[in-house]
Short mmCIF file of C-alpha atoms in Angstrom, two decimals:
data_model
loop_
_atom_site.label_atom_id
_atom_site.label_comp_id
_atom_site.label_asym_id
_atom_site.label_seq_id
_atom_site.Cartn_x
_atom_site.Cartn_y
_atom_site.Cartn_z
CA UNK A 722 0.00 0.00 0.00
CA UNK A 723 1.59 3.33 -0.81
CA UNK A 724 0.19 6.62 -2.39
CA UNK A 725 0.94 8.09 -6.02
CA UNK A 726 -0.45 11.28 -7.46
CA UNK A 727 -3.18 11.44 -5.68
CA UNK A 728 -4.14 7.96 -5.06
CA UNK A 729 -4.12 5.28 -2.54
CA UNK A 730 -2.78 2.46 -4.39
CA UNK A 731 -2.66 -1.69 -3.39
CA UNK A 732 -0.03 -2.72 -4.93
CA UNK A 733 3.78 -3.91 -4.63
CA UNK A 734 4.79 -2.27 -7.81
CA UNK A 735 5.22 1.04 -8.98
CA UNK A 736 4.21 1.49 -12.79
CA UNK A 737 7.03 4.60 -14.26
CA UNK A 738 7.56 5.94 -17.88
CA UNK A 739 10.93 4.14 -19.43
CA UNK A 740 12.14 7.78 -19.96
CA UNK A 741 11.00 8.98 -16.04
CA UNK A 742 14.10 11.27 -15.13
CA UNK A 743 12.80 9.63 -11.30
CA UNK A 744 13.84 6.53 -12.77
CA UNK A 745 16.91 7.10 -15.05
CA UNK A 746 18.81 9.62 -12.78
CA UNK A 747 17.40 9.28 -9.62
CA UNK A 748 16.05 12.44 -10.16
CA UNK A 749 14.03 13.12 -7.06
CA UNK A 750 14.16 14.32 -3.93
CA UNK A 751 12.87 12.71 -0.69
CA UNK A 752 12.46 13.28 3.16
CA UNK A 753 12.27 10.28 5.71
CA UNK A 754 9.18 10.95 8.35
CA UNK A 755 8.90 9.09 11.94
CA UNK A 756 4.91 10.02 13.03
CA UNK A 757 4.67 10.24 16.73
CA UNK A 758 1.67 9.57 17.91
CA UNK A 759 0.15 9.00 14.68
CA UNK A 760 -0.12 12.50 14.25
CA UNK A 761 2.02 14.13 11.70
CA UNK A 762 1.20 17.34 14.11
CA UNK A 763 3.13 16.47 16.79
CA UNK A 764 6.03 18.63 17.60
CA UNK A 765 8.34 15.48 17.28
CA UNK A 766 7.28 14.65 14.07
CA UNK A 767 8.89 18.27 12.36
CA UNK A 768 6.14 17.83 9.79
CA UNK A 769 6.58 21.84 8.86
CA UNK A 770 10.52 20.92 9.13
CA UNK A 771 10.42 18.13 6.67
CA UNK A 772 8.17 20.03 4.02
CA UNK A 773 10.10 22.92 4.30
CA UNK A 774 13.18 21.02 3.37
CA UNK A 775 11.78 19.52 0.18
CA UNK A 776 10.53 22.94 -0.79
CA UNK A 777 14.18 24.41 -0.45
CA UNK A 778 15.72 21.23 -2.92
CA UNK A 779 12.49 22.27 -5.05
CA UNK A 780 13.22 25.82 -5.56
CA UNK A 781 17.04 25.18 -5.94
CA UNK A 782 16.79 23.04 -9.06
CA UNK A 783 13.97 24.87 -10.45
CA UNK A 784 11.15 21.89 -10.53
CA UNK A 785 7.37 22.14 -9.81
CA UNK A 786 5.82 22.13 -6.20
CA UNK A 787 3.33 19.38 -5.90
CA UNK A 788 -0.20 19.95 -4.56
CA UNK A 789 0.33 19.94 -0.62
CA UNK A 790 -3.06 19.00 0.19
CA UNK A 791 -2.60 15.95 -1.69
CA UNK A 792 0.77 15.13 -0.06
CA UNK A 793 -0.52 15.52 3.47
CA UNK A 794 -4.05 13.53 2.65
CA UNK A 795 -1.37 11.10 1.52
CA UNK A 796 0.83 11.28 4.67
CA UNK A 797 -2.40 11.36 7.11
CA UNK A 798 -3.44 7.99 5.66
CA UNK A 799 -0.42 5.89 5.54
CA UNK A 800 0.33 7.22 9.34
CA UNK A 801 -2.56 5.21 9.93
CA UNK A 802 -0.80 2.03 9.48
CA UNK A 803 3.07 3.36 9.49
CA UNK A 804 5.71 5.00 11.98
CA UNK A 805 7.46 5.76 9.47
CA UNK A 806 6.76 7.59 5.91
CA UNK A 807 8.97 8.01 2.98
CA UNK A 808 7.78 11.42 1.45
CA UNK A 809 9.54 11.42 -2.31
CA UNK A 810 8.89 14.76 -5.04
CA UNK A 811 8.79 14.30 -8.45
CA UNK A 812 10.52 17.21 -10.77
CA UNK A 813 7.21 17.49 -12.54
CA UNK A 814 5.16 18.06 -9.08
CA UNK A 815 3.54 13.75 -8.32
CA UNK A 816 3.94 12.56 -4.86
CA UNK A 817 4.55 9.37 -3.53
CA UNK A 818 4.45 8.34 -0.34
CA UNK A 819 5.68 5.07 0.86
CA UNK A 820 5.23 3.40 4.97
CA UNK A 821 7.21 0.82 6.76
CA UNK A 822 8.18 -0.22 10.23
CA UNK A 823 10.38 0.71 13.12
CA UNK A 824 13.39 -1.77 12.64
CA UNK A 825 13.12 -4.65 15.05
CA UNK A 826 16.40 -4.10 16.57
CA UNK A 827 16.53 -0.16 16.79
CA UNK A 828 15.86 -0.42 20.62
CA UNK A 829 18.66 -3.02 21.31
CA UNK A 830 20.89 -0.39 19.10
CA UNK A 831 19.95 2.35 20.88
CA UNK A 832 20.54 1.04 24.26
CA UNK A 833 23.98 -0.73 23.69
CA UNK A 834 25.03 0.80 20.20
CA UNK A 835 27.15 -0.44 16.49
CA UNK A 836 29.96 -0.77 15.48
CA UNK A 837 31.02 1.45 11.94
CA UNK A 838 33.36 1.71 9.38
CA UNK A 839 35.53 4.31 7.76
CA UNK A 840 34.16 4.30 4.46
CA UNK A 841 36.66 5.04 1.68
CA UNK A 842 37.07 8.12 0.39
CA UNK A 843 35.35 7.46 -3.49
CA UNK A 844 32.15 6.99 -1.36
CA UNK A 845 30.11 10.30 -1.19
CA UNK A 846 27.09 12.05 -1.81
CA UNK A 847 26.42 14.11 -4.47
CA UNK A 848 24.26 17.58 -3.26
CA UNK A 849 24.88 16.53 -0.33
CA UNK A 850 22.47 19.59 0.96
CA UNK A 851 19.68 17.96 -0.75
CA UNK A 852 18.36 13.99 -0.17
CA UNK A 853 17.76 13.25 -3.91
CA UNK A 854 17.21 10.09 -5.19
CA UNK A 855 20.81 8.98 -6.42
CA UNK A 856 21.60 7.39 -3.07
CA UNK A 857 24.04 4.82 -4.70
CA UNK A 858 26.97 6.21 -3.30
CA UNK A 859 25.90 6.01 0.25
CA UNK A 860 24.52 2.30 -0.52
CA UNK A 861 27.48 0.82 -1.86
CA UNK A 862 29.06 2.43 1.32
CA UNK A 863 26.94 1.05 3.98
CA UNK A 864 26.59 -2.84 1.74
CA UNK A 865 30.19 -2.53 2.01
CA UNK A 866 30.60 -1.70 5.42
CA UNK A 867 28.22 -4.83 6.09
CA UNK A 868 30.56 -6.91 4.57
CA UNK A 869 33.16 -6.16 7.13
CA UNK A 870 30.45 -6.54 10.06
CA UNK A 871 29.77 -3.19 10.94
CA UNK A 872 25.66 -1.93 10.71
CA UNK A 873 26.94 1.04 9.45
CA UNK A 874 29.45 3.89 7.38
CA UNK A 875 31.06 6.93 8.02
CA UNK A 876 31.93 9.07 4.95
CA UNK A 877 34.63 10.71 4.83
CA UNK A 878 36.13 14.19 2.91
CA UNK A 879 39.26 13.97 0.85
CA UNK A 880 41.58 14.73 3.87
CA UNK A 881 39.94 12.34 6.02
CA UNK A 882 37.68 14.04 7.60
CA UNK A 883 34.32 12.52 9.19
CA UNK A 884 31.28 13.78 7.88
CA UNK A 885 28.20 12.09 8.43
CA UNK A 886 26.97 8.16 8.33
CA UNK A 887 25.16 7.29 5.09
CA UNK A 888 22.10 7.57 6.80
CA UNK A 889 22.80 10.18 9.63
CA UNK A 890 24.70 13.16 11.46
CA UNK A 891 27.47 12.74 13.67
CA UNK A 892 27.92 13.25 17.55
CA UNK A 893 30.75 13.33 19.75
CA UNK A 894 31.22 14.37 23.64
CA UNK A 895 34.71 15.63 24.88
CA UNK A 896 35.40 18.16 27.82
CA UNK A 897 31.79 19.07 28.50
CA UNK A 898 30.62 19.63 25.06
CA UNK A 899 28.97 18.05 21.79
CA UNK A 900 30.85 18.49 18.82
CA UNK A 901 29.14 18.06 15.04
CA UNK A 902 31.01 18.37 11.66
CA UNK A 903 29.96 21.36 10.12
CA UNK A 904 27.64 22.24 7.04
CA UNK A 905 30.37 23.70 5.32
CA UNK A 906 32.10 20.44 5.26
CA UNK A 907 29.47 19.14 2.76
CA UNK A 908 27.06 17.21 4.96
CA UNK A 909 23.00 17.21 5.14
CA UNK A 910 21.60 19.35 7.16
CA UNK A 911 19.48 17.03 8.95
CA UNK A 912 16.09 18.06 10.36
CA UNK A 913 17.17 16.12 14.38
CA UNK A 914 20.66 17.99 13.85
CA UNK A 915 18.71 21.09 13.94
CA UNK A 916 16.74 20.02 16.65
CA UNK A 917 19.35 19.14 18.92
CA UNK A 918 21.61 22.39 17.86
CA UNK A 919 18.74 24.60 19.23
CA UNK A 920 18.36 22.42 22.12
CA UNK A 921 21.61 20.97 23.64
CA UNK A 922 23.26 23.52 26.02
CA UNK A 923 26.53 23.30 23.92
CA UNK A 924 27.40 22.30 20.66
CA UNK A 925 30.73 23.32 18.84
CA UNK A 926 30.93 22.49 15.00
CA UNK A 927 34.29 21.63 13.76
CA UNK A 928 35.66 19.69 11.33
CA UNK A 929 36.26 15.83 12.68
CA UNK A 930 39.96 15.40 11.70
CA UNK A 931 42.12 12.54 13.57
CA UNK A 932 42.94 14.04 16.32
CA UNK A 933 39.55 15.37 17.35
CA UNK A 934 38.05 11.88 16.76
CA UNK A 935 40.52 10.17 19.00
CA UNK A 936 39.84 12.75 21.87
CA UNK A 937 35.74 11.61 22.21
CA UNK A 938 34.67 9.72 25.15
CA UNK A 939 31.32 9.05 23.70
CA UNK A 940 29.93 9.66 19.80
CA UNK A 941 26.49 8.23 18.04
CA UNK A 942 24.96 9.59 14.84
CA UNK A 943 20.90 10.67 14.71
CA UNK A 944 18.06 10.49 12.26
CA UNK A 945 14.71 11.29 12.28
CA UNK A 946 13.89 7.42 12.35
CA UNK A 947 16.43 6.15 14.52
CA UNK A 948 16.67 9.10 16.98
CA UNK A 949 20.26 8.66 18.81
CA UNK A 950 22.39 5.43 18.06
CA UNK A 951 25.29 5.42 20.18
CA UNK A 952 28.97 3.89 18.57
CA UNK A 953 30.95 1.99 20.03
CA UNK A 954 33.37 0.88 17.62
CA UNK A 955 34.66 2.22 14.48
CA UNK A 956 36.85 0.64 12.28
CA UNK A 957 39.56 2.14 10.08
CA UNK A 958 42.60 1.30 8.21
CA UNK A 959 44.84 2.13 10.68
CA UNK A 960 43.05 0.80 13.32
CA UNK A 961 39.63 0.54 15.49
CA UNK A 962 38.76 3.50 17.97
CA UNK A 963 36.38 2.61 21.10
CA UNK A 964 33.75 4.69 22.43
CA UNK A 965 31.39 4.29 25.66
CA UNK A 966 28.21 3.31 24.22
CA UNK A 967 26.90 3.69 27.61
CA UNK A 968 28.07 7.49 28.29
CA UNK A 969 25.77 9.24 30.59
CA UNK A 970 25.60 12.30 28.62
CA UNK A 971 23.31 10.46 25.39
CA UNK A 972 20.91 11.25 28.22
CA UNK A 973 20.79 14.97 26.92
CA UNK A 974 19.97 13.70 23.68
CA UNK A 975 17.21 11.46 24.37
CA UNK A 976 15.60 13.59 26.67
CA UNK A 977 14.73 15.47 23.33
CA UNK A 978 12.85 13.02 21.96
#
């Protein structure tokens, strides 16, 4: 069950022109939702937050705004039956709305975290101000983090920088502070990272070079979905760093959810 342009539609398939620009480039842009509640209202759902961030990739390449009605008779209906909506624009203005599931183990994550790897450094995302639909990059970087047994990816700049995890921002404690990689490093802004910048009594953003990432007690990466998943290993060529899954200042962050 998911809903197209307009329409609540049955069906496990999606029926797309052969020349779709969704479908040959990826050309689309999507947010991720979590409902609380079941009420895209609530103030921890960011429902204004979320729209307003596909109107700003609209207006920067140019394409046509869908009808909003539609999109949130859409959204109201799948929240129904789903935690979790994928909201994804067409350049020519159709919705489509997808719903699925908490994941089964996101409470055992949150509670005693993952471990990550370093992805390498030909792993990034393009726009990376904008969730489009060309994802691949991010994909093969998580898939291939999997392969070496970590849940997830960090991506990295071309000096080695951390940025973000293919599916979230990062977090780090040291000395009485958070610290978050910057915007200007090329990361998404991410609708919780804005949250918790407005509400955590300190937050420094610099860039996440080696020695900065070796000096964290604690760090975890947040989503929308997944809220705060603490890490507790990442792995790297030179090595693997450790990190307290268990620090007792993620406590600041969950309170905000």
């Amino acid at each position: 069950m998911y809903w197209y342009n307009g329409k609540l539609i049955e069906s496990p398939t999606l029926e797309l022109d052969i020349n779709d620009p969704g479908l040959l480039y990826g050309a689309t842009v999507f947010t991720t939702v979590r409902i609380y509640g079941n009420c895209l209202d609530s103030s921890l759902t960011h429902w204004v937050a979320h729209c307003d961030r596909l109107l700003f990739s609209l207006q920067s390449f140019g394409w046509l705004e869908p009808n909003w009605n539609l999109v949130r008779q859409g959204a109201e209906i799948l929240a129904e039956s789903f935690p979790i909506l994928r909201i994804t624009l067409f350049a020519d203005g159709r919705e489509w709305i997808t719903g699925r599931l908490l994941p089964q183990d996101l409470r055992e994550k949150q509670q005693h975290g993952i471990t990550t790897s370093v992805a390498l450094s030909n792993f990034y995302r393009s726009l990376p101000s904008h969730k489009t639909g060309n994802y691949l990059s991010a994909w093969l970087a998580k898939t291939h983090a999997q392969q070496l047994n970590s849940q997830e990816a960090i991506l990295i700049d071309g000096a080695g920088n951390w940025l973000e995890t293919t599916t979230g921002n990062l977090w780090g404690w040291q000395n009485g502070s958070w610290w978050t990689p910057p915007l200007t490093g090329g990361i998404l802004p991410g609708i919780v990272r804005k949250h918790l910048m407005k509400n955590l009594p300190m937050v420094r953003e610099s860039p996440w070079n080696a020695e900065l990432v070796q000096g964290f007690e604690a760090i975890a990466y947040t989503n929308s979905v997944v809220e705060i998943i603490p890490i507790h290993t990442v792995g790297q060529p030179t090595g693997s760093l450790q990190y307290n899954p268990y620090h007792s200042s993620f406590s600041q962050i969950r309170r905000l959810f």
